[in-house]
mmCIF file of C-alpha atoms in Angstrom:
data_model
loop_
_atom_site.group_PDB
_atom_site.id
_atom_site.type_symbol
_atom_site.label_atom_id
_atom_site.label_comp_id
_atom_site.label_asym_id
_atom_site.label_seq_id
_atom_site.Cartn_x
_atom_site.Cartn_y
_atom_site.Cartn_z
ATOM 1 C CA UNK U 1232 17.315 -33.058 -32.827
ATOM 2 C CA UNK U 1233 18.352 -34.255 -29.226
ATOM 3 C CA UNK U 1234 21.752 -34.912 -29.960
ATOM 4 C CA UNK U 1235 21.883 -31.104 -31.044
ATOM 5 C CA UNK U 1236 19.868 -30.132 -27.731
ATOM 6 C CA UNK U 1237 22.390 -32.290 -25.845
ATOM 7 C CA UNK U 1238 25.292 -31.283 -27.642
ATOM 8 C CA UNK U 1239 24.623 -27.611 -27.264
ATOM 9 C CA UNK U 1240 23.829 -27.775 -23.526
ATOM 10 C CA UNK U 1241 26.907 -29.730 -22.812
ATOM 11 C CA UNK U 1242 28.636 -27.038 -24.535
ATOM 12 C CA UNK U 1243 26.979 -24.698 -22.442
ATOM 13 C CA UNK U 1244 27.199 -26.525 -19.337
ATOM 14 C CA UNK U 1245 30.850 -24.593 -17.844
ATOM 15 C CA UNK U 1246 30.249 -20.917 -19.520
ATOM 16 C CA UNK U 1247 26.729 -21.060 -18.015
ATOM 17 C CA UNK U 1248 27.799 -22.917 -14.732
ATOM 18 C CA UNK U 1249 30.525 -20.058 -14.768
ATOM 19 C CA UNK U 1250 28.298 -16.911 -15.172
ATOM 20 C CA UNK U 1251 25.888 -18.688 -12.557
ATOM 21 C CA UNK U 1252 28.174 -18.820 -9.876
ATOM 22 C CA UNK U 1253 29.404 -15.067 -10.444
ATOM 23 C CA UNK U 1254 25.828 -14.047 -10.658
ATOM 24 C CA UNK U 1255 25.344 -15.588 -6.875
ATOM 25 C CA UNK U 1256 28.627 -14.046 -5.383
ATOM 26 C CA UNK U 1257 27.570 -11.143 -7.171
ATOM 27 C CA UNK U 1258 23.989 -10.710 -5.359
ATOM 28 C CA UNK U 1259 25.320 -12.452 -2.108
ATOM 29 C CA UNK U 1260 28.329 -9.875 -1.805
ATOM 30 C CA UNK U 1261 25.749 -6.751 -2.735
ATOM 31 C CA UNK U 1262 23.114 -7.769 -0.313
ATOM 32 C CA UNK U 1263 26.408 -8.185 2.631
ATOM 33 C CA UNK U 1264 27.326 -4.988 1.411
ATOM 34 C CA UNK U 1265 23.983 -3.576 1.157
ATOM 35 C CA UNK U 1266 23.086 -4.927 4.719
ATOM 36 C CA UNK U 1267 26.911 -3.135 6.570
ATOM 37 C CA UNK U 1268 25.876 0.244 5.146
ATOM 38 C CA UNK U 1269 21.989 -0.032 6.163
ATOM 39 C CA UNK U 1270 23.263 -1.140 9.535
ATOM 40 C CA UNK U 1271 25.952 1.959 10.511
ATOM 41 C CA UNK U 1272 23.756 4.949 8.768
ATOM 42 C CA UNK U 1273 21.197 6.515 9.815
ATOM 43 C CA UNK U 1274 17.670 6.281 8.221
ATOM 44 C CA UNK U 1275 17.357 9.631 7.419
ATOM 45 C CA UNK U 1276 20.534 10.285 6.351
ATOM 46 C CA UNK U 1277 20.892 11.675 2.210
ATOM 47 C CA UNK U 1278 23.163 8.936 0.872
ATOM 48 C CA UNK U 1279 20.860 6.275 2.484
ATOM 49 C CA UNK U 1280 17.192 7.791 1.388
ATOM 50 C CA UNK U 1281 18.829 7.724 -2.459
ATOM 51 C CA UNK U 1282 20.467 3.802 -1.723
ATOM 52 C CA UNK U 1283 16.741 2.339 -0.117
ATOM 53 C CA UNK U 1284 14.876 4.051 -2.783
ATOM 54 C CA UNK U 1285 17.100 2.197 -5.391
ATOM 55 C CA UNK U 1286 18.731 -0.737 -3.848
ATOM 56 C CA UNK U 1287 16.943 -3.667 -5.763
ATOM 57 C CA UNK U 1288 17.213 -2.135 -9.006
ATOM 58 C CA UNK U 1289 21.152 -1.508 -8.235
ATOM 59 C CA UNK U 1290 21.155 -4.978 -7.376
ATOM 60 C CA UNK U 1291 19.749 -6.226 -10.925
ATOM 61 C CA UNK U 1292 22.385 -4.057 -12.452
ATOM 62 C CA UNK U 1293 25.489 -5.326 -11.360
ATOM 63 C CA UNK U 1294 24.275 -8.992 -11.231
ATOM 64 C CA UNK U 1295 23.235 -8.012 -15.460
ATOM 65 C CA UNK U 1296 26.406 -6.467 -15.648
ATOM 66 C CA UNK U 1297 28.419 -9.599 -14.244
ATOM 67 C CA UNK U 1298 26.527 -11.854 -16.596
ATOM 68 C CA UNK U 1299 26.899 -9.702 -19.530
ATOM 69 C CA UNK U 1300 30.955 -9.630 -18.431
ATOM 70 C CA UNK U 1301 31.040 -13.777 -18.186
ATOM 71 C CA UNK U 1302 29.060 -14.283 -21.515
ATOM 72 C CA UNK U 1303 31.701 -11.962 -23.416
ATOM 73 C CA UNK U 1304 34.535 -14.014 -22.227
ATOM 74 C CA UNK U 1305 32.734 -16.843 -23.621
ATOM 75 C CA UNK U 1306 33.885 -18.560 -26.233
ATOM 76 C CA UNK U 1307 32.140 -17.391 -29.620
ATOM 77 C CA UNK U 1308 30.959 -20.957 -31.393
ATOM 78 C CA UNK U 1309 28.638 -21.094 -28.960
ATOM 79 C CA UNK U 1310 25.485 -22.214 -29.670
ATOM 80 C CA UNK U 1311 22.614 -18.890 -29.464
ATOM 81 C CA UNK U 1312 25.557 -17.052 -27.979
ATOM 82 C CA UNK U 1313 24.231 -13.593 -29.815
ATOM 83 C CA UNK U 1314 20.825 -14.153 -28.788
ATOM 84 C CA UNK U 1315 21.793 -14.782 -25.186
ATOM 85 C CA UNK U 1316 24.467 -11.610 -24.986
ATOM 86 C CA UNK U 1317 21.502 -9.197 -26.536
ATOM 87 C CA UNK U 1318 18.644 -10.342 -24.329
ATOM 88 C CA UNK U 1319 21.250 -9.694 -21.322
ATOM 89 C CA UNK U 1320 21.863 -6.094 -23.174
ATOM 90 C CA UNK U 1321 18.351 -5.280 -23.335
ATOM 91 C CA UNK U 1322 17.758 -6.190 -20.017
ATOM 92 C CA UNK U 1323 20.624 -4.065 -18.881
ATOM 93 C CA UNK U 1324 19.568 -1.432 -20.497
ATOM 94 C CA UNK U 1325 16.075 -1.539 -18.694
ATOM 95 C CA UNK U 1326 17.576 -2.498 -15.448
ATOM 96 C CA UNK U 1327 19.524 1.053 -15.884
ATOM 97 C CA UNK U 1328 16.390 2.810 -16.618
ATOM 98 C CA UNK U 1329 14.949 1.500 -13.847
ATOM 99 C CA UNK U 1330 17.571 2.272 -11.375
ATOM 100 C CA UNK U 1331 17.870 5.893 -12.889
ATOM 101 C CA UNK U 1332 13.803 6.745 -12.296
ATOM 102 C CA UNK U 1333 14.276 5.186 -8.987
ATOM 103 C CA UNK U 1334 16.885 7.601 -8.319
ATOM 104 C CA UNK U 1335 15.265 10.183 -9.965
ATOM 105 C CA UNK U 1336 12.141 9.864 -7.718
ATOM 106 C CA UNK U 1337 14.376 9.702 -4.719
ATOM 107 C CA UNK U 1338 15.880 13.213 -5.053
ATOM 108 C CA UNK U 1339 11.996 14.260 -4.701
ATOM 109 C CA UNK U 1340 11.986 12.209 -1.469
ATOM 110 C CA UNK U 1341 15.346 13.842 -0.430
ATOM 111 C CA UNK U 1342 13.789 17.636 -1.549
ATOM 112 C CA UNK U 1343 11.102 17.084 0.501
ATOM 113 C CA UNK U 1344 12.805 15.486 3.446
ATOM 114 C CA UNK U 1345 15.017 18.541 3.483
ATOM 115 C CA UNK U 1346 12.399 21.050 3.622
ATOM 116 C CA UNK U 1347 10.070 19.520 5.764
ATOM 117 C CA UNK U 1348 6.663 21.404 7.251
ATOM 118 C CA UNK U 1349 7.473 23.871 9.963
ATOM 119 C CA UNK U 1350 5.172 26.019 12.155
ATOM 120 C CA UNK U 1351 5.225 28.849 10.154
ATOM 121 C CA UNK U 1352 7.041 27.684 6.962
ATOM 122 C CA UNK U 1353 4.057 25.738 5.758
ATOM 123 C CA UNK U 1354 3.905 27.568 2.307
ATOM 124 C CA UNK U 1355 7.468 27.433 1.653
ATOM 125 C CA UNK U 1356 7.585 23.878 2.273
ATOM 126 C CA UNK U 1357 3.971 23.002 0.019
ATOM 127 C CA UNK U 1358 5.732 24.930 -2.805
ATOM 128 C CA UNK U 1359 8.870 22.917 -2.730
ATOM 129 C CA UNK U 1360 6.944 19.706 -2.571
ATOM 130 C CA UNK U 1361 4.804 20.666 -5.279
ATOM 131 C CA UNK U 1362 7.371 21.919 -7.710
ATOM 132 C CA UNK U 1363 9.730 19.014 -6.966
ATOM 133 C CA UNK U 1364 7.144 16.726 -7.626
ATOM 134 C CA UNK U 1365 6.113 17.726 -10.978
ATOM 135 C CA UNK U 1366 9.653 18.096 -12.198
ATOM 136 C CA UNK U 1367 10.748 15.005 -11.017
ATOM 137 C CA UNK U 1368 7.822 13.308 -12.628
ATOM 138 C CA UNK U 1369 8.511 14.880 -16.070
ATOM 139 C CA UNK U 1370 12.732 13.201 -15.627
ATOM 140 C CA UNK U 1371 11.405 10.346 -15.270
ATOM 141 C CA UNK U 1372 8.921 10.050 -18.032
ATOM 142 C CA UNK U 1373 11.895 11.491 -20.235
ATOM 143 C CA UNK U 1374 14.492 8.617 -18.806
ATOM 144 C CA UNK U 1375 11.683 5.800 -19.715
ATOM 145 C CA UNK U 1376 11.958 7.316 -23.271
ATOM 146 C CA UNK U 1377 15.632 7.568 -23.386
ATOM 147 C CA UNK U 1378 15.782 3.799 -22.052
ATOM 148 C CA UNK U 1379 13.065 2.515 -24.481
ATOM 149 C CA UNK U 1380 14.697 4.152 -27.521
ATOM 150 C CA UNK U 1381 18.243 2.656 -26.098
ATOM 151 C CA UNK U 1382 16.573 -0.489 -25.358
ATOM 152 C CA UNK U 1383 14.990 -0.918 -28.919
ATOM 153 C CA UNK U 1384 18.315 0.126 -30.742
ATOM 154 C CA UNK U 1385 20.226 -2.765 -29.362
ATOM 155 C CA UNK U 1386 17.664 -4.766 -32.635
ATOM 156 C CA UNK U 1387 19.942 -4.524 -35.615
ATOM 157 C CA UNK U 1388 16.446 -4.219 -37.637
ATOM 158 C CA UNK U 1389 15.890 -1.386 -35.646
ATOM 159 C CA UNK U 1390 19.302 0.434 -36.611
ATOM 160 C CA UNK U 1391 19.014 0.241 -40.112
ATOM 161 C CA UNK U 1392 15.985 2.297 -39.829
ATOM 162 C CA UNK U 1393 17.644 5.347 -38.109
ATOM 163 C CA UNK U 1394 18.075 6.981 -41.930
ATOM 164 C CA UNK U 1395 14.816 6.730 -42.885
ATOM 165 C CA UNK U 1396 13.628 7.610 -39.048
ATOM 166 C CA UNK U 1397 15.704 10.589 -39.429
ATOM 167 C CA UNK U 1398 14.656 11.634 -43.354
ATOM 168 C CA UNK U 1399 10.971 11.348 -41.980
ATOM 169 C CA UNK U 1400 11.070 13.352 -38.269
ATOM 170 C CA UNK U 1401 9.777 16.603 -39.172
ATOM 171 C CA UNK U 1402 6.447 15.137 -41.216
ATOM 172 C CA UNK U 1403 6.375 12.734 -37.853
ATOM 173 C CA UNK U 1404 6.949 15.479 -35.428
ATOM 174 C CA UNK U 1405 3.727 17.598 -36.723
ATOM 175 C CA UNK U 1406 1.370 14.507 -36.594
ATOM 176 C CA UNK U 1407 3.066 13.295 -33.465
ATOM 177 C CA UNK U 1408 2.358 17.504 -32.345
ATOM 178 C CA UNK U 1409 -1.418 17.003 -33.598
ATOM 179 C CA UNK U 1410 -1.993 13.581 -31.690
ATOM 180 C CA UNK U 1411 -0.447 14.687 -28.641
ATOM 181 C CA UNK U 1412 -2.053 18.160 -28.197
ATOM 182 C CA UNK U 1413 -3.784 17.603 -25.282
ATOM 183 C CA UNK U 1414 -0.982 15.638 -23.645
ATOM 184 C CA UNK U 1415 1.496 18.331 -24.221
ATOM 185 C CA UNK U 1416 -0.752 21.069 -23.433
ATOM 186 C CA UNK U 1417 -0.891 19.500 -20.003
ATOM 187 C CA UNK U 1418 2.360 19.014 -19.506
ATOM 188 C CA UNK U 1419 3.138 22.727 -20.173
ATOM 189 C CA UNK U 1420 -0.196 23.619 -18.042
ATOM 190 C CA UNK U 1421 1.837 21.786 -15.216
ATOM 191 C CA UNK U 1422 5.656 23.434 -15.963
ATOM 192 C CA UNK U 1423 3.566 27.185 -15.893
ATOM 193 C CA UNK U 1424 1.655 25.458 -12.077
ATOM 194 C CA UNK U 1425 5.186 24.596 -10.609
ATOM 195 C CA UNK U 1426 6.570 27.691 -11.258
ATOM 196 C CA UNK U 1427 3.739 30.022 -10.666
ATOM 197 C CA UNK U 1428 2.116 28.338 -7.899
ATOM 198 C CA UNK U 1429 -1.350 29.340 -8.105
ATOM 199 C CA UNK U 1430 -1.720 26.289 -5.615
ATOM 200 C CA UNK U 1431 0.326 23.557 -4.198
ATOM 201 C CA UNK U 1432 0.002 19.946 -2.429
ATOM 202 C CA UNK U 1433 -2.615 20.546 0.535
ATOM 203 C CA UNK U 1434 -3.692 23.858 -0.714
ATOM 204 C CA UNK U 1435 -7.756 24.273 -0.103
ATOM 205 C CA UNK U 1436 -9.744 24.390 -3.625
ATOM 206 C CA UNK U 1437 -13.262 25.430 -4.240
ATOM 207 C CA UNK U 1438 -13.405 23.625 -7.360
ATOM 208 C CA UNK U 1439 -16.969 23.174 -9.630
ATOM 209 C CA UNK U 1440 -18.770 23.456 -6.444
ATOM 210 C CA UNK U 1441 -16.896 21.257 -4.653
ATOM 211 C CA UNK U 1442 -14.611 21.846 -1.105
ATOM 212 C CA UNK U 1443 -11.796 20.067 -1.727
ATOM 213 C CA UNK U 1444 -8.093 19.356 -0.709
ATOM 214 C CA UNK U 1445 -4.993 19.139 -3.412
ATOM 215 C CA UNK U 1446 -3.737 15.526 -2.588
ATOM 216 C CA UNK U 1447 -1.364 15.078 -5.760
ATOM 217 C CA UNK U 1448 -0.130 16.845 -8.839
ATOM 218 C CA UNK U 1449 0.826 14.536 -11.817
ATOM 219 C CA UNK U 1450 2.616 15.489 -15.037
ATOM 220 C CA UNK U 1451 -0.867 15.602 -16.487
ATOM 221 C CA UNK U 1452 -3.773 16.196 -13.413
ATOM 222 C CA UNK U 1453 -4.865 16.877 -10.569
ATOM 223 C CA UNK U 1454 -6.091 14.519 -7.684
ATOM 224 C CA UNK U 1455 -8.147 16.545 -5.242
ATOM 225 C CA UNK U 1456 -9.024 14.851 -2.200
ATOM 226 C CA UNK U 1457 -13.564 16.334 -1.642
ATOM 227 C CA UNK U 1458 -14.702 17.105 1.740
ATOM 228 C CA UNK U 1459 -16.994 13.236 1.850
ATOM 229 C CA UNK U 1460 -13.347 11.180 1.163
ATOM 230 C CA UNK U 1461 -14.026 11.748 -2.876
ATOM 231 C CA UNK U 1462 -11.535 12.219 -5.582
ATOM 232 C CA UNK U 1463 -11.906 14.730 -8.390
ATOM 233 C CA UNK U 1464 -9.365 14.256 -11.319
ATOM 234 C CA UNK U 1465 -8.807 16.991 -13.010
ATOM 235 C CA UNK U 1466 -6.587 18.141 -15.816
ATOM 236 C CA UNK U 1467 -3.923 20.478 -15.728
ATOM 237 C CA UNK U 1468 -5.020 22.499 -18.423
ATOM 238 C CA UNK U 1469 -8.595 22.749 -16.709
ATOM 239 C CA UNK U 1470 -6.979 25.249 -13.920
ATOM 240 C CA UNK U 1471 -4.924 27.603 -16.918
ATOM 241 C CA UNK U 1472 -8.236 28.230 -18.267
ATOM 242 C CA UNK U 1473 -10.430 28.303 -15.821
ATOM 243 C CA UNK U 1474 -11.242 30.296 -12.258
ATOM 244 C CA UNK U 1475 -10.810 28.708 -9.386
ATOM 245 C CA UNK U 1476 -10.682 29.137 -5.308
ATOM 246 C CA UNK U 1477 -7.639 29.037 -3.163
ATOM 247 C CA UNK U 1478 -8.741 28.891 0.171
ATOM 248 C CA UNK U 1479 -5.248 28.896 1.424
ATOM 249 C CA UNK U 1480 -3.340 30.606 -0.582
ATOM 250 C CA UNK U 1481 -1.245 32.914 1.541
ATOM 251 C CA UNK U 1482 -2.726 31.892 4.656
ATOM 252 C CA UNK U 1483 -5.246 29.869 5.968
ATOM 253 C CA UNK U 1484 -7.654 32.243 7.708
ATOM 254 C CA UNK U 1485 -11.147 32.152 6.601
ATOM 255 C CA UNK U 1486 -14.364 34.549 7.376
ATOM 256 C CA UNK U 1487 -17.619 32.475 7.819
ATOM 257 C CA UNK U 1488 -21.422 33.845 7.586
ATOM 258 C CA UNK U 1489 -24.625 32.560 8.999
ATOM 259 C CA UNK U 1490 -27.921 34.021 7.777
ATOM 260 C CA UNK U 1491 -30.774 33.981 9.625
ATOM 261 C CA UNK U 1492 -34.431 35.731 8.435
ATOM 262 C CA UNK U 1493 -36.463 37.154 11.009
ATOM 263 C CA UNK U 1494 -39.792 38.918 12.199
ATOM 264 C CA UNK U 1495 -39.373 42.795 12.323
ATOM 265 C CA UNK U 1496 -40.196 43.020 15.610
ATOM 266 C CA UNK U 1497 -37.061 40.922 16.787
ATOM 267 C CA UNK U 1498 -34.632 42.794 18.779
ATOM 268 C CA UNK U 1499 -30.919 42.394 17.240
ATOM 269 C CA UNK U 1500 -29.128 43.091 20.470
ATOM 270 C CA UNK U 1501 -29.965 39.944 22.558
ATOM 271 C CA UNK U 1502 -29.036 38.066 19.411
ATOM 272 C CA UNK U 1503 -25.461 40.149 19.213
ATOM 273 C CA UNK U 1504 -25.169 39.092 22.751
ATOM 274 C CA UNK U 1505 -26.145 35.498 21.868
ATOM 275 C CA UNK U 1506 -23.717 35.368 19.134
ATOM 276 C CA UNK U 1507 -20.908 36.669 21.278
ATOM 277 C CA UNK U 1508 -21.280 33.878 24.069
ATOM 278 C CA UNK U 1509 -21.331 31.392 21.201
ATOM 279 C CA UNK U 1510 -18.344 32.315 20.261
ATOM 280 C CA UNK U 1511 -16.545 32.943 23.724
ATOM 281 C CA UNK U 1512 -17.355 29.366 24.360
ATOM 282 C CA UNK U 1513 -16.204 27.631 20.714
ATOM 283 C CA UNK U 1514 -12.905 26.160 20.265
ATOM 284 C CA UNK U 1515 -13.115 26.844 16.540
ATOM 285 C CA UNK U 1516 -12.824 31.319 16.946
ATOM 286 C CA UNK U 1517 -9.778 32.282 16.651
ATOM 287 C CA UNK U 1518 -10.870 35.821 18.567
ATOM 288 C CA UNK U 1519 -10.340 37.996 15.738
ATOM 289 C CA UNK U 1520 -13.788 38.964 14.285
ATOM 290 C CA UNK U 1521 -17.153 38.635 15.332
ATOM 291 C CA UNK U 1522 -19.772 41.332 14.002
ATOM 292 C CA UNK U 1523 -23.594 41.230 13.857
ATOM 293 C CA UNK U 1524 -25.694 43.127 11.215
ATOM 294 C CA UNK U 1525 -28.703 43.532 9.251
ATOM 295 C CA UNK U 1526 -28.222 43.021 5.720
ATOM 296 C CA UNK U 1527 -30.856 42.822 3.931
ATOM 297 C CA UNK U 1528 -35.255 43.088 4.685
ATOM 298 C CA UNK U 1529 -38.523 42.509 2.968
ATOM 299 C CA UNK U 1530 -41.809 42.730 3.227
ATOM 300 C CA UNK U 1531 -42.226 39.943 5.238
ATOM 301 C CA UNK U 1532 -39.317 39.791 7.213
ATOM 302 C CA UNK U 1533 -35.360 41.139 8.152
ATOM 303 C CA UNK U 1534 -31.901 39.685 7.122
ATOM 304 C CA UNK U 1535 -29.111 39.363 9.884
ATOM 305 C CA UNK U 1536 -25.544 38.646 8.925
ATOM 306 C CA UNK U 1537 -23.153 36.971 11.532
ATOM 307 C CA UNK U 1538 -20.116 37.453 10.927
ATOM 308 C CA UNK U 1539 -16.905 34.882 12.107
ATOM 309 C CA UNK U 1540 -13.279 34.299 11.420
ATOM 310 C CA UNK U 1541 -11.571 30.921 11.875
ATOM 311 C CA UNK U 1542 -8.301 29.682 11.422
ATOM 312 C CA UNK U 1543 -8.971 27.322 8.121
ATOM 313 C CA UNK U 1544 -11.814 26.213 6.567
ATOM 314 C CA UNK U 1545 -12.569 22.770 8.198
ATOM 315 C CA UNK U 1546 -12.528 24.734 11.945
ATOM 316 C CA UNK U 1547 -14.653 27.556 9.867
ATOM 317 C CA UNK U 1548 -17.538 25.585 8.526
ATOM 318 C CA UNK U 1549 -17.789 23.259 12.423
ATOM 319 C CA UNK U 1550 -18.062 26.962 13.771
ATOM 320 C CA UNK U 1551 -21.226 28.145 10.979
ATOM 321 C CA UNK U 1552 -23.201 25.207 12.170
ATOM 322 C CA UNK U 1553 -22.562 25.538 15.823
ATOM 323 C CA UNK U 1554 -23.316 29.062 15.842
ATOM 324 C CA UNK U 1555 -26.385 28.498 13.211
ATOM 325 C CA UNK U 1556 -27.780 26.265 15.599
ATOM 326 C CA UNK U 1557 -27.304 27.789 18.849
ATOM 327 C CA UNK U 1558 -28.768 31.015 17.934
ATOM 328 C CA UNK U 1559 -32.014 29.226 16.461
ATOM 329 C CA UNK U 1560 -32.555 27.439 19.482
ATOM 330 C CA UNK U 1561 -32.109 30.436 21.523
ATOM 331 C CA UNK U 1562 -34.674 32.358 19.190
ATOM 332 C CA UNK U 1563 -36.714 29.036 19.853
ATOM 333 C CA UNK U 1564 -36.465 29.458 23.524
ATOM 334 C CA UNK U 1565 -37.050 32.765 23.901
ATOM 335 C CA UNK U 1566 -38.402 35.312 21.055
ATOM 336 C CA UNK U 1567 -40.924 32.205 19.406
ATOM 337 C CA UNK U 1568 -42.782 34.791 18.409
ATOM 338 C CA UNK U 1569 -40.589 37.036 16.495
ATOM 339 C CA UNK U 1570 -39.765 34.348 13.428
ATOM 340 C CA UNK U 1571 -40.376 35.563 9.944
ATOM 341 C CA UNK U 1572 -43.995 35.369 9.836
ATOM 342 C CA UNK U 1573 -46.615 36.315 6.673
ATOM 343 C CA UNK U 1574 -48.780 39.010 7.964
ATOM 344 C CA UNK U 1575 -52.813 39.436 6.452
ATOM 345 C CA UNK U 1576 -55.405 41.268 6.771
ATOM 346 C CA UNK U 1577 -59.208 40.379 6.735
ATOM 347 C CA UNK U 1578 -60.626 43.113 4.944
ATOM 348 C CA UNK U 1579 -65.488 42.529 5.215
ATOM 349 C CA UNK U 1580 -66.404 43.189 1.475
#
């Protein structure tokens, strides 16, 4: 048994000293190379976003691919020389797929660099993001099954079994269809969201009850980013079959209401005053509404709407509570008498 070990690695002790040493020059000339280009382009620059995004799986490539050169030109009485050359294959093959999904992912980057957020372009440039996202997601979960099947043909066992693979695809293919529902139906719930765009990255949801902000769109959900730092994960196929908010669909603007219940005998005018000082002195009004009126009454007491516009939602609701509680402090200071009140009367039997 150890003269076979130390017959075989003798044998093996130029071919592998060989494909070491063109492995190193390999690495050591890509990282030289890899280092020149990095140091006369610019960051931002197309060409280098795509080589950052996939420079260490490049690397693994071409050191694979000179190994898997330097172990055909060795000689074939090798011993294991088969089982060596295919585990270099297979990790070729998965070095490839992982250099194509990092390249795939970097055209997203590139997309997105390209179109970047502008005053005024803010819509164009969410619905670029958003679509680009999704579809670049979906290439790259179709290159990991391209390079998995590749990578498991390269098994001989595997390749006889193509036939009966292929006799058997249509029973597979409705069982797969069954077991998969929900999976697929997502992933077409997310081709018809990219290309309809009923919301996009950063878009404002009302969603369940919940104020929230579209932080990420997978190939199958939603991450929405809640008002307290919360994530809601939702499924693609929740938001084809359900209703749903978009507080920012087409712009941004927002009208906000504060209620406030009071006596009848409360005059409305020093409160429309009131409300109009508030709102002179807030940072949050963006000066295009502001209207007081009664809305609704009881028996007891009278409804008054106040009426506000904001630029988005966040300034909107700091603007409700600032004007909610500067006009109860000023009926506080000055009409105490004149809240809602229940009124009875003493009636001697």
């Amino acid at each position: 048994m150890l003269e076979h070990l130390e017959a075989g690695l003798q044998a093996w002790l130029l071919p592998g000293l060989s494909a070491l040493l063109a492995v190193v020059a390999t690495y050591v000339t890509y990282r030289l190379a890899l280092a020149l280009v990095r140091r006369f382009s610019r960051s931002r620059a197309v060409p280098r976003l795509f080589l950052d995004a996939s420079a260490r799986a490049l690397g693994v490539v071409l050191c694979l691919f000179v190994l898997a050169g330097a172990l055909k030109a060795a000689p074939e009485d090798l011993p294991l020389v088969y089982a060596v050359r295919h585990v270099t294959t297979l990790l070729l093959v998965l070095a490839l797929t992982w250099a194509a999904v990092r390249l795939t992912s970097a055209i997203g980057d590139v997309i997105v660099a390209l179109n970047p957020v502008l005053e005024g372009q803010w819509k164009r440039a969410r619905k670029v993001e958003t679509q680009t996202r999704f579809l670049v997601r979906c290439l790259n979960i179709l290159i990991v099954i391209i390079g998995l099947g590749a990578a498991l043909m390269t098994f001989e066992s595997v390749q006889h079994m193509g036939a009966s693979l292929l006799a058997s695809a249509g029973v597979g293919g409705i069982i797969l269809g069954f077991a998969a529902r929900p999976v697929l139906s997502n992933l077409l719930a997310g081709l018809q969201i990219a290309l309809t765009q009923p919301f996009r990255i950063d878009d404002v949801l009302h969603v369940q009850g919940e104020w929230c902000w579209v932080e990420e769109v997978t190939a199958t959900y939603v991450v929405l980013r809640v008002w307290d730092l919360r994530r809601l994960v939702v499924p693609l196929q929740w938001f084809i079959e359900n209703p749903f908010q978009n507080w920012s669909r087409n712009n941004s603007d927002l009208l906000g209401t504060v209620f406030i219940w009071v006596d009848y005998t409360m005059p409305v005018e020093p409160l429309r005053e009131e409300f109009n000082r508030l709102l002179q002195a807030s940072s949050q009004w963006d000066g295009k509404l502001g209207t007081v009126q009664v809305t609704d009454s009881s028996d007891q007491a009278m409804q008054i709407r106040f009426l506000m516009s904001a630029p988005d939602s966040s300034q909107n609701w700091d603007l409700r509570c600032a004007v909610r509680e500067g006009l109860v402090t000023f009926i506080q200071n000055n009409y105490p008498d004149h809240l809602p009140r229940v009124r009875a009367r003493l009636v001697e039997s």
